[in-house]
Coordinates of N, CA and C in Angstrom, one line a residue:
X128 N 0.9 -1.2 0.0 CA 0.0 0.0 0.0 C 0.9 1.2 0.0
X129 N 0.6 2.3 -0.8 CA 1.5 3.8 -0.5 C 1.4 4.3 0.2
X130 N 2.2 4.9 0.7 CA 2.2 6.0 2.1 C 2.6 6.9 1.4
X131 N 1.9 8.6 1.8 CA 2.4 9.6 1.0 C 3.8 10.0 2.0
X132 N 4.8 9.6 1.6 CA 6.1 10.1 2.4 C 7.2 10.9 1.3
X133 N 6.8 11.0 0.3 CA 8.1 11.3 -0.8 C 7.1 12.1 -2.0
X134 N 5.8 12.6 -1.6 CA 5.1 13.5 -2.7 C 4.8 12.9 -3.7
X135 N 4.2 14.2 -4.9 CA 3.5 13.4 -5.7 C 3.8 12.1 -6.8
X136 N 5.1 11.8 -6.8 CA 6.0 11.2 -7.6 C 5.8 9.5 -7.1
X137 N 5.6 9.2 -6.0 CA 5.5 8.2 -5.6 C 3.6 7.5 -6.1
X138 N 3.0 8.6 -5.9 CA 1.6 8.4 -6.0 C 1.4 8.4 -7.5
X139 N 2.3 9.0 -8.7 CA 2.1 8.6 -9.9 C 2.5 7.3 -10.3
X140 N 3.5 7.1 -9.1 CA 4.1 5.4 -9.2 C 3.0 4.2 -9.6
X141 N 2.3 4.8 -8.3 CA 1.7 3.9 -7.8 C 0.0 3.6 -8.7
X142 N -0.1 4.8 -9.0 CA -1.6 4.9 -10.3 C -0.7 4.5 -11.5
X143 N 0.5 4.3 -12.3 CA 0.8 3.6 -13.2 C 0.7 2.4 -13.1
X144 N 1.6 1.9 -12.1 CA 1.5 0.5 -11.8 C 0.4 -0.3 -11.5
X145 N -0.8 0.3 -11.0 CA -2.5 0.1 -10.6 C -2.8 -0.2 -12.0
X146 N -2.3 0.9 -12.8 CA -3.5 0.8 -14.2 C -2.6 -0.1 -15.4
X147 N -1.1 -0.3 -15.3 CA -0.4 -1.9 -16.1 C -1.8 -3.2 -15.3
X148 N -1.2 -3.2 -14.1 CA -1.9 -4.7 -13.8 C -3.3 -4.4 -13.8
X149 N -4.3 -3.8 -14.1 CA -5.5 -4.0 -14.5 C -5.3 -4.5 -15.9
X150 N -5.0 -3.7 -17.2 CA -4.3 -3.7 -18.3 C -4.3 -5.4 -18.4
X151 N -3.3 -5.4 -17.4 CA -2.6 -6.7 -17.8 C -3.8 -8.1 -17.7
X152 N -4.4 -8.1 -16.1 CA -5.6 -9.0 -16.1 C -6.5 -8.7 -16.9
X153 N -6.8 -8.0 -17.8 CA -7.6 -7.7 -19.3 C -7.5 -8.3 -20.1
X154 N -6.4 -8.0 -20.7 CA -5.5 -8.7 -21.9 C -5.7 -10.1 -21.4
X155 N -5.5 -10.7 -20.1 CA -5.0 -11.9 -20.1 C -6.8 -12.7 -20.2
X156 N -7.4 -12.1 -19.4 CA -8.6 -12.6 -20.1 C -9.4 -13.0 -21.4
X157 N -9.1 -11.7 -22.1 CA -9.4 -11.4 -23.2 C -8.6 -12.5 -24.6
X158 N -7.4 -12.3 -24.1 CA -6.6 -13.5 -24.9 C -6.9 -14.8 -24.4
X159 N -6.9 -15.2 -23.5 CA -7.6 -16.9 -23.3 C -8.6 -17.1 -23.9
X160 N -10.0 -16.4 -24.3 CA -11.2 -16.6 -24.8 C -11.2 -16.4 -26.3
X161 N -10.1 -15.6 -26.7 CA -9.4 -15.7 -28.2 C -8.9 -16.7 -29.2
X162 N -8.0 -17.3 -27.6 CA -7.3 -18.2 -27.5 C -8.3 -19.5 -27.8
X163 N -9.1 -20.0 -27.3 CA -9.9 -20.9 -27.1 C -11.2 -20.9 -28.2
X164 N -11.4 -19.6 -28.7 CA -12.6 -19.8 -29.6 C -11.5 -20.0 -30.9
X165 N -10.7 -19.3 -31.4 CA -9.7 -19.3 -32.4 C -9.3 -21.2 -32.9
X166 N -9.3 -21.9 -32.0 CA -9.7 -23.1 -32.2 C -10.2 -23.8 -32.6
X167 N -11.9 -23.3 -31.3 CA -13.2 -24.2 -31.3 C -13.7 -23.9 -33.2
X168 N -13.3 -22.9 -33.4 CA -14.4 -21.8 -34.6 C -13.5 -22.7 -36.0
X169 N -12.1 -22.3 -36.1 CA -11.6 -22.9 -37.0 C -11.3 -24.6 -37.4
X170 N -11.4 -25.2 -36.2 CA -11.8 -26.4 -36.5 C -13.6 -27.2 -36.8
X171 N -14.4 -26.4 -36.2 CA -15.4 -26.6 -36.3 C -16.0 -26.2 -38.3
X172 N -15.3 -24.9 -38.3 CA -15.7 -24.8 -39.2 C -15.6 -24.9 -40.6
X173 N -13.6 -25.8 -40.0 CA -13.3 -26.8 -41.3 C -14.6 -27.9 -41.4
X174 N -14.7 -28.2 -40.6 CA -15.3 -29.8 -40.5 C -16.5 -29.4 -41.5
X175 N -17.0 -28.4 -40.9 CA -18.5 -27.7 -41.8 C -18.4 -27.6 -42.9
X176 N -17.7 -27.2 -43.2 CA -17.3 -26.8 -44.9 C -17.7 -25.1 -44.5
X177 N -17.4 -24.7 -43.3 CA -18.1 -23.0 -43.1 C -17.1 -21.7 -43.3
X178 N -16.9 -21.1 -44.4 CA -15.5 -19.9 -44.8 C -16.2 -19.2 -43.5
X179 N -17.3 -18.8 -43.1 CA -17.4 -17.7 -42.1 C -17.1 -17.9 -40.7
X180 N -16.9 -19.5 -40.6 CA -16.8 -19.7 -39.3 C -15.4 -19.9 -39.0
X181 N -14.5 -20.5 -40.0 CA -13.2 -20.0 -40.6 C -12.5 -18.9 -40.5
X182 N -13.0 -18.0 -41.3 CA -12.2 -16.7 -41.0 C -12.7 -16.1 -39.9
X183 N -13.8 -16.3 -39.3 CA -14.1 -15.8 -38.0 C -13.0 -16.2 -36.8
X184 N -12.4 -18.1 -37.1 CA -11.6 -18.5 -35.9 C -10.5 -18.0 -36.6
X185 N -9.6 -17.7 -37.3 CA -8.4 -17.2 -37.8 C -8.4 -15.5 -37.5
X186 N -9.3 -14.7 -37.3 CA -9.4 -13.4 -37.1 C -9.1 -13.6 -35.6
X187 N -9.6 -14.0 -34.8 CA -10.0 -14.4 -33.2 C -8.6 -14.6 -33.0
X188 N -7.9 -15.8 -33.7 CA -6.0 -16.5 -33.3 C -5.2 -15.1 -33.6
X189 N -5.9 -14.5 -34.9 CA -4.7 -13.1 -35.0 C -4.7 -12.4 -33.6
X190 N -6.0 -12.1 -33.9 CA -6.3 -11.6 -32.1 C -5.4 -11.5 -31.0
X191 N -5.3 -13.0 -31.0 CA -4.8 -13.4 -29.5 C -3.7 -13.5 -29.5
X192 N -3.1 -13.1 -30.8 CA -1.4 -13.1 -31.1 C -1.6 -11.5 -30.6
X193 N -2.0 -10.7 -31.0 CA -2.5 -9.0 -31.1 C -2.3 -9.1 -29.3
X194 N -3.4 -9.9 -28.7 CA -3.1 -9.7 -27.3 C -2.0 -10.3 -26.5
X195 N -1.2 -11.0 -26.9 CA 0.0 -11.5 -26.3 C 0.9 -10.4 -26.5
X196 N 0.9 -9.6 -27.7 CA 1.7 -8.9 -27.9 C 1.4 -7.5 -26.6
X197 N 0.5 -7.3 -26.7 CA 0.2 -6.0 -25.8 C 0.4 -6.3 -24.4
X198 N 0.3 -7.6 -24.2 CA 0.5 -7.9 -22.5 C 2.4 -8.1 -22.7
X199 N 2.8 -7.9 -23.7 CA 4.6 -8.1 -23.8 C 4.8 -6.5 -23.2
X200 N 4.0 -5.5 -24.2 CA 3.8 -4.3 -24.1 C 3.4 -3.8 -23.1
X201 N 3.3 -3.8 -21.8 CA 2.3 -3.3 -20.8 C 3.8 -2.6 -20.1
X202 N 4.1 -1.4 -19.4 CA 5.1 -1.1 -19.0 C 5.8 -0.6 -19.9
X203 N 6.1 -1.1 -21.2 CA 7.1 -0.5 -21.9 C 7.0 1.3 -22.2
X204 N 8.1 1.4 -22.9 CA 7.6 2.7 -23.7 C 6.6 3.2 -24.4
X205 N 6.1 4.2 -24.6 CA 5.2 4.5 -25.6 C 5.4 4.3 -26.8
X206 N 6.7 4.3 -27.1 CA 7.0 4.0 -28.6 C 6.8 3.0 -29.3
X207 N 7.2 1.9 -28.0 CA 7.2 0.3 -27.9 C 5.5 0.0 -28.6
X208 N 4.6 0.7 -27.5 CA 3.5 0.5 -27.5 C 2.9 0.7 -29.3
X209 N 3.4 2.0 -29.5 CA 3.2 2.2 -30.6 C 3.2 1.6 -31.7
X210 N 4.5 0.8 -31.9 CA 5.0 0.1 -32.8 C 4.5 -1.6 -32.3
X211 N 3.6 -1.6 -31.3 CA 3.3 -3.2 -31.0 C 2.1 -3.1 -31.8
X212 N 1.1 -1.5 -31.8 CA 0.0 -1.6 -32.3 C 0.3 -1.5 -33.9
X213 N 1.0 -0.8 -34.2 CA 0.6 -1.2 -35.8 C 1.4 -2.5 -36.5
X214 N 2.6 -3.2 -35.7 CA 2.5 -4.6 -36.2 C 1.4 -4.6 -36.2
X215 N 0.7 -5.4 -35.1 CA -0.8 -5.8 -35.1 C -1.9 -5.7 -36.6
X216 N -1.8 -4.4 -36.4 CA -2.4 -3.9 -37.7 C -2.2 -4.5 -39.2
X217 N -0.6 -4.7 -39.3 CA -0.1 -5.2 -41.0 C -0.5 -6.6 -40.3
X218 N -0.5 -7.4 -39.5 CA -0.8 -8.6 -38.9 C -1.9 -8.9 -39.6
X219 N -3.0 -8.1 -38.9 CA -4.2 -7.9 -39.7 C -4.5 -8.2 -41.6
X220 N -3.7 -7.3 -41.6 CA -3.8 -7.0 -43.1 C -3.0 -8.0 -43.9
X221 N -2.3 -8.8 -43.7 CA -1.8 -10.0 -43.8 C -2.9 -11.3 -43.6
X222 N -3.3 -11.3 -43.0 CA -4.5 -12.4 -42.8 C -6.1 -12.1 -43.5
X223 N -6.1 -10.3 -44.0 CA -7.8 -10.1 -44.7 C -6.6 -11.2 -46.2
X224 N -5.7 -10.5 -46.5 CA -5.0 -11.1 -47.8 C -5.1 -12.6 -48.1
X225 N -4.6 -13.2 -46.8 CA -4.7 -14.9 -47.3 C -6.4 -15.0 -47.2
X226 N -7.0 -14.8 -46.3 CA -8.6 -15.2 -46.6 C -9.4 -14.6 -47.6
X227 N -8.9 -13.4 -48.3 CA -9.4 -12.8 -49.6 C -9.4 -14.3 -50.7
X228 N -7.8 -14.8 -50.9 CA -7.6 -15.3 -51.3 C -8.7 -17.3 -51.2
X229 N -8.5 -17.3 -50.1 CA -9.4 -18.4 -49.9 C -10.3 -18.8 -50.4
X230 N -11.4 -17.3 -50.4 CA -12.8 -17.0 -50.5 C -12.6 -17.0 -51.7
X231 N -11.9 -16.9 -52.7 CA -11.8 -16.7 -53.7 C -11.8 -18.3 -54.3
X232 N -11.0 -19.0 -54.1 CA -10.7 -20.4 -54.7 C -11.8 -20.9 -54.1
X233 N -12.6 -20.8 -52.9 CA -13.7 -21.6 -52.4 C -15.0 -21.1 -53.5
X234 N -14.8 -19.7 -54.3 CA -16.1 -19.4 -55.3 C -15.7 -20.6 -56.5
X235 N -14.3 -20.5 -56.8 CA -14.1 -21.0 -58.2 C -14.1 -22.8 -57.9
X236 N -13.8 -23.1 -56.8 CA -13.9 -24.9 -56.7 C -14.9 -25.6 -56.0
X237 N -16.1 -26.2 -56.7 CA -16.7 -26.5 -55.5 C -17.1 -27.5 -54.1
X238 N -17.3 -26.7 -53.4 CA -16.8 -27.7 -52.1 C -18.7 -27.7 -52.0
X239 N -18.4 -28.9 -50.3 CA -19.7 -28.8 -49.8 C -20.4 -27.4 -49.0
X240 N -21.4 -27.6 -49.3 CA -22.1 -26.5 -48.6 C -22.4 -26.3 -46.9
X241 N -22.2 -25.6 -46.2 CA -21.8 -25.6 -44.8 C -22.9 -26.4 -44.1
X242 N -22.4 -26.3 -43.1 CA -23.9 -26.7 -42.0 C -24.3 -25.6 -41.4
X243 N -25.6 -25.2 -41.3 CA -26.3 -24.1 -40.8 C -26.4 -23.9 -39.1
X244 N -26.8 -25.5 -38.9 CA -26.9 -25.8 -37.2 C -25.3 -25.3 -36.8
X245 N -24.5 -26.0 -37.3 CA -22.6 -25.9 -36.8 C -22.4 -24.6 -36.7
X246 N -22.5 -23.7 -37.4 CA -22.4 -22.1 -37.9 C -23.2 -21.5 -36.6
X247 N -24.5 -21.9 -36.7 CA -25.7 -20.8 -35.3 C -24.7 -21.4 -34.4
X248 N -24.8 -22.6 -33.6 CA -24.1 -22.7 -32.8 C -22.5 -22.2 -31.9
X249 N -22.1 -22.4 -33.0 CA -20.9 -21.7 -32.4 C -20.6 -20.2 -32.4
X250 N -21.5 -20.0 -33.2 CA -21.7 -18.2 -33.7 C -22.2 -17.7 -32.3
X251 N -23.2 -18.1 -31.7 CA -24.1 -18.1 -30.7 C -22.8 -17.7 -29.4
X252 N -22.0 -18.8 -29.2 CA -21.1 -18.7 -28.0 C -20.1 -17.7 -28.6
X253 N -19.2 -17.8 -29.6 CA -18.6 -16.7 -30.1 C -19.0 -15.4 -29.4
X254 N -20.3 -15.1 -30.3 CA -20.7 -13.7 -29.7 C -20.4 -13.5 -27.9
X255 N -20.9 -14.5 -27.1 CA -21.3 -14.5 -25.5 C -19.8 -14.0 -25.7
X256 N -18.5 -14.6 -25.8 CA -17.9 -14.5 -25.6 C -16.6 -12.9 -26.1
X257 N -17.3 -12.6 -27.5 CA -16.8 -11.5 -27.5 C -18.0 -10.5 -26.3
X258 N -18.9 -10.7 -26.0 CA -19.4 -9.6 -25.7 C -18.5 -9.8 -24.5
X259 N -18.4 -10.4 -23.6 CA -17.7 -10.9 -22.6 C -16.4 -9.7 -22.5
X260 N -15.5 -10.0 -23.5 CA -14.3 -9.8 -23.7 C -14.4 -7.6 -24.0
X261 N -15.9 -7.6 -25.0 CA -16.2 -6.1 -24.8 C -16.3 -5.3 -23.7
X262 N -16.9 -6.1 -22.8 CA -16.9 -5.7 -21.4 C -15.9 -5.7 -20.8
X263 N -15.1 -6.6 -20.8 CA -13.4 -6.1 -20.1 C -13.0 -5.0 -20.7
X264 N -12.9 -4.8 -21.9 CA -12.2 -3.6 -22.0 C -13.1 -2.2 -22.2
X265 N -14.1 -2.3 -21.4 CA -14.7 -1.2 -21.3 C -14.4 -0.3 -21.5
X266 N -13.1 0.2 -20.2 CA -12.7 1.0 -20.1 C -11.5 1.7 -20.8
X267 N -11.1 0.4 -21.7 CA -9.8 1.0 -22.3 C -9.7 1.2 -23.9
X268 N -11.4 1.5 -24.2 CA -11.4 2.1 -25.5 C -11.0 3.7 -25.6
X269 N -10.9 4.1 -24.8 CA -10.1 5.6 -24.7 C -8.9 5.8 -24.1
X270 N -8.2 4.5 -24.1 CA -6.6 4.8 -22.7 C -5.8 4.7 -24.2
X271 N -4.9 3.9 -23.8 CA -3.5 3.8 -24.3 C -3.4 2.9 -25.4
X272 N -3.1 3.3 -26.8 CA -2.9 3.1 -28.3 C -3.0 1.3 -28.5
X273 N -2.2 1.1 -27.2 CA -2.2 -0.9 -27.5 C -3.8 -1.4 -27.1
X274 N -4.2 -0.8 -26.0 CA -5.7 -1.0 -25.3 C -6.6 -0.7 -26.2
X275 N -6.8 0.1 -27.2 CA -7.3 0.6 -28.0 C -7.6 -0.3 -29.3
X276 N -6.5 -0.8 -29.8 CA -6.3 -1.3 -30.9 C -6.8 -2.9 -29.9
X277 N -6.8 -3.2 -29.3 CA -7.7 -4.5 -28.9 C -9.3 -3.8 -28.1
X278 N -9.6 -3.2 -28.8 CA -11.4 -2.3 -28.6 C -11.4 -3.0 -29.7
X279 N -11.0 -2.4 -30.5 CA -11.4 -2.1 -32.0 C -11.0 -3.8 -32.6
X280 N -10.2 -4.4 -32.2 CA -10.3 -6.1 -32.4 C -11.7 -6.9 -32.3
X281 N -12.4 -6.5 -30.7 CA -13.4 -7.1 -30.2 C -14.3 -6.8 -30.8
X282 N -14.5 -5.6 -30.9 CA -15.9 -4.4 -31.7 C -15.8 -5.6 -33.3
X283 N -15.0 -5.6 -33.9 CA -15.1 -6.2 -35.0 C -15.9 -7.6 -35.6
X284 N -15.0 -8.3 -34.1 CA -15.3 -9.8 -33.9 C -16.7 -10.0 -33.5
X285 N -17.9 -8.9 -32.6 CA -19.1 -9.0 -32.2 C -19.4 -9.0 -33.6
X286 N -19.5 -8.3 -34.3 CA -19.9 -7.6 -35.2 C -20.0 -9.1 -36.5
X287 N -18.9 -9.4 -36.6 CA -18.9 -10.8 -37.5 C -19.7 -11.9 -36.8
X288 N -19.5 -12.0 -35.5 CA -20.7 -12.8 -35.0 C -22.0 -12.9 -35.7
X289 N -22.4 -11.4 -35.4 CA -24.0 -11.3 -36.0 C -24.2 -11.9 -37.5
X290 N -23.3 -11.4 -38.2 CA -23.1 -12.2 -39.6 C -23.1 -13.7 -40.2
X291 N -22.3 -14.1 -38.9 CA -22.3 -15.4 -39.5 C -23.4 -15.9 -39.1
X292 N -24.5 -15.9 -38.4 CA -25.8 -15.9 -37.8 C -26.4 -15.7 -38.5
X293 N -26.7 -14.3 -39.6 CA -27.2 -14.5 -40.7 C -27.0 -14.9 -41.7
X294 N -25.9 -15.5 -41.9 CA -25.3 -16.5 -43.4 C -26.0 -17.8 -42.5
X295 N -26.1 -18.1 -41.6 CA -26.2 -19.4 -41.2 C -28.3 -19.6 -42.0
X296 N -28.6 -18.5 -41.3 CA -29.9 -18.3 -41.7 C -30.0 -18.9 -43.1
X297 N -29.4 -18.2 -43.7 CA -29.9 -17.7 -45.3 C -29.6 -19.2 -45.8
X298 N -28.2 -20.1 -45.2 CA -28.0 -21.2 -45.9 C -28.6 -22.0 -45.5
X299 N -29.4 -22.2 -44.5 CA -30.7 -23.2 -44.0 C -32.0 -22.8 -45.3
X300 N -32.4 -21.5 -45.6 CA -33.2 -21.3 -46.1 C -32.9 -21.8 -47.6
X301 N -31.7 -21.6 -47.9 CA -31.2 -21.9 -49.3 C -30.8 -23.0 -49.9
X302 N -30.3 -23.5 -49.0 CA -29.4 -24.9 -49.0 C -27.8 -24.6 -50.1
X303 N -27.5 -23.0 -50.2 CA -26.3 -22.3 -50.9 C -25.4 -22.6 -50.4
X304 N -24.4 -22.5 -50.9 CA -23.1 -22.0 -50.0 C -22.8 -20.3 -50.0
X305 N -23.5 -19.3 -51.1 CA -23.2 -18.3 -51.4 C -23.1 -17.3 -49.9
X306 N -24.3 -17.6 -49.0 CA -24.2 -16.5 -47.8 C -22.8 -16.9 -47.1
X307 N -22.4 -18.1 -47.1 CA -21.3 -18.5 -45.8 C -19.7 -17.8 -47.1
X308 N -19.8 -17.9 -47.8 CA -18.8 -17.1 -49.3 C -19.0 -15.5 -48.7
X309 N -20.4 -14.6 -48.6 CA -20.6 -13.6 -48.4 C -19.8 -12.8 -47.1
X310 N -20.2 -13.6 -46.3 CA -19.6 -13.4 -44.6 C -18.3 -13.7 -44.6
X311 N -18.2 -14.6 -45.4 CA -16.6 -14.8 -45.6 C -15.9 -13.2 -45.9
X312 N -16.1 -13.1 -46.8 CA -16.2 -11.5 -47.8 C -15.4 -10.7 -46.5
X313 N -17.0 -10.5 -45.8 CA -17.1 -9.6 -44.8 C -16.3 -9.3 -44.3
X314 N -16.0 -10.7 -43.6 CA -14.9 -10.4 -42.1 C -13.7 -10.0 -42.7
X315 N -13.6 -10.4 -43.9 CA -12.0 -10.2 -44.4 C -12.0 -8.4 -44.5
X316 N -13.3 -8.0 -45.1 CA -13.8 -6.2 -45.4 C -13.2 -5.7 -43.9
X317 N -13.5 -6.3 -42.6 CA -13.7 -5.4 -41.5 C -12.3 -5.8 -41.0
X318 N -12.0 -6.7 -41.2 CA -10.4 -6.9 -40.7 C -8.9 -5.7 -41.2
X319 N -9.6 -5.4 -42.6 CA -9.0 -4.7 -43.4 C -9.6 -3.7 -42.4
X320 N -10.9 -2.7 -42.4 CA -10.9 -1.8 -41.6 C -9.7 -2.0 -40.4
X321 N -10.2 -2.7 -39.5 CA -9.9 -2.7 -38.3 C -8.4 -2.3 -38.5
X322 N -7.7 -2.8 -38.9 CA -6.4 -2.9 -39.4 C -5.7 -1.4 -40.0
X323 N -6.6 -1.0 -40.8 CA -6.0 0.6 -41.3 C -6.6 1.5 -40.3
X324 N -7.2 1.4 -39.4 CA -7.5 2.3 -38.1 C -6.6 2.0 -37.2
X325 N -6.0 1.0 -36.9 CA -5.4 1.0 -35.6 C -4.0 1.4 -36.7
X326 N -3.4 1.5 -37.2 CA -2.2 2.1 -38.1 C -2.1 3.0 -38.0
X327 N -3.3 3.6 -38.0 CA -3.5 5.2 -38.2 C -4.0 6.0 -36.6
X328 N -3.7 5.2 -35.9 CA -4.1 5.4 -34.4 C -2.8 6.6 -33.5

């Protein structure tokens, strides 16, 4: 605990170091649930034949590489920080690239068409779980450049949730593969956002 014995220099100590290890038990949250859906989602959704549940679990693993890197980052310099967030960013933009690509050979060769149940399903916990993970960093969509750029990770990942929910829809209604191709599209579209905002952060 601080004692004020040495002025205000000690008490900045001590609100720095309060606000790393919050930081830090954030991140570490946040990246286990990344960690573990980035998995569940990409193996699941090989098995499915599902590009959306696919690049959903590959966006999630960049993630949780994104968040290992910012919990490396916690304490460092600002500069550090700076340069951790926009790796992250080309990270990003390196993975809309290979999945552009995917979606692409998945229009021209044809595979089976997804499973609709496998898709709701795991979309369903996905979401719980980003929302989860939105709520940890509640507070640190306005702090410090690395905390920021994992807002704007999560914000993304809810967001592809909802999508793959309605590709799941449309392919029950359809019996297509075109919506789970569409959502594919998507996530690759917001990754690319996500990715030139935090660069530009």
């Amino acid at each position: 605990v601080w004692v004020d014995g040495g002025g205000g220099a000690g008490c900045g100590g001590e609100i720095e170091e309060g606000m790393a290890s919050t930081d830090r038990r954030t991140l570490l949250w946040v990246f286990a649930i990344n960690a573990g859906f980035f998995v569940v989602e990409s193996v699941v959704g090989w098995l499915a034949h599902s590009m959306g549940l696919v690049a959903d679990g590959l966006d999630m693993g960049a993630d949780a590489v994104v968040y290992g890197l910012s919990l490396w980052a916690i304490g460092k310099a600002a500069s550090v920080k700076q340069r951790v967030a926009h790796g992250s960013g080309y990270l990003q933009f390196a993975l809309a690239a290979l999945g552009f690509a995917e979606v692409l050979r998945r229009t021209i060769v044809a595979v089976d068409p997804p499973e609709p149940i496998a898709m709701a399903v795991v979309s369903v916990f996905a979401l719980a779980g980003n929302l989860a993970c939105l709520y940890l960093l509640r507070k640190a969509k306005d702090g410090e450049v690395h905390m920021q750029a994992s807002w704007i990770f999560t914000s993304n990942d809810a967001k592809v949730n909802v999508g793959v929910l309605a590709a799941a829809g449309m392919v029950a209604l359809t019996g297509a593969r075109w919506p789970d191709l569409l959502i594919g599209t998507f996530v690759f579209v917001l990754v690319l956002r996500g990715a030139w905002r935090i660069i530009h952060l």
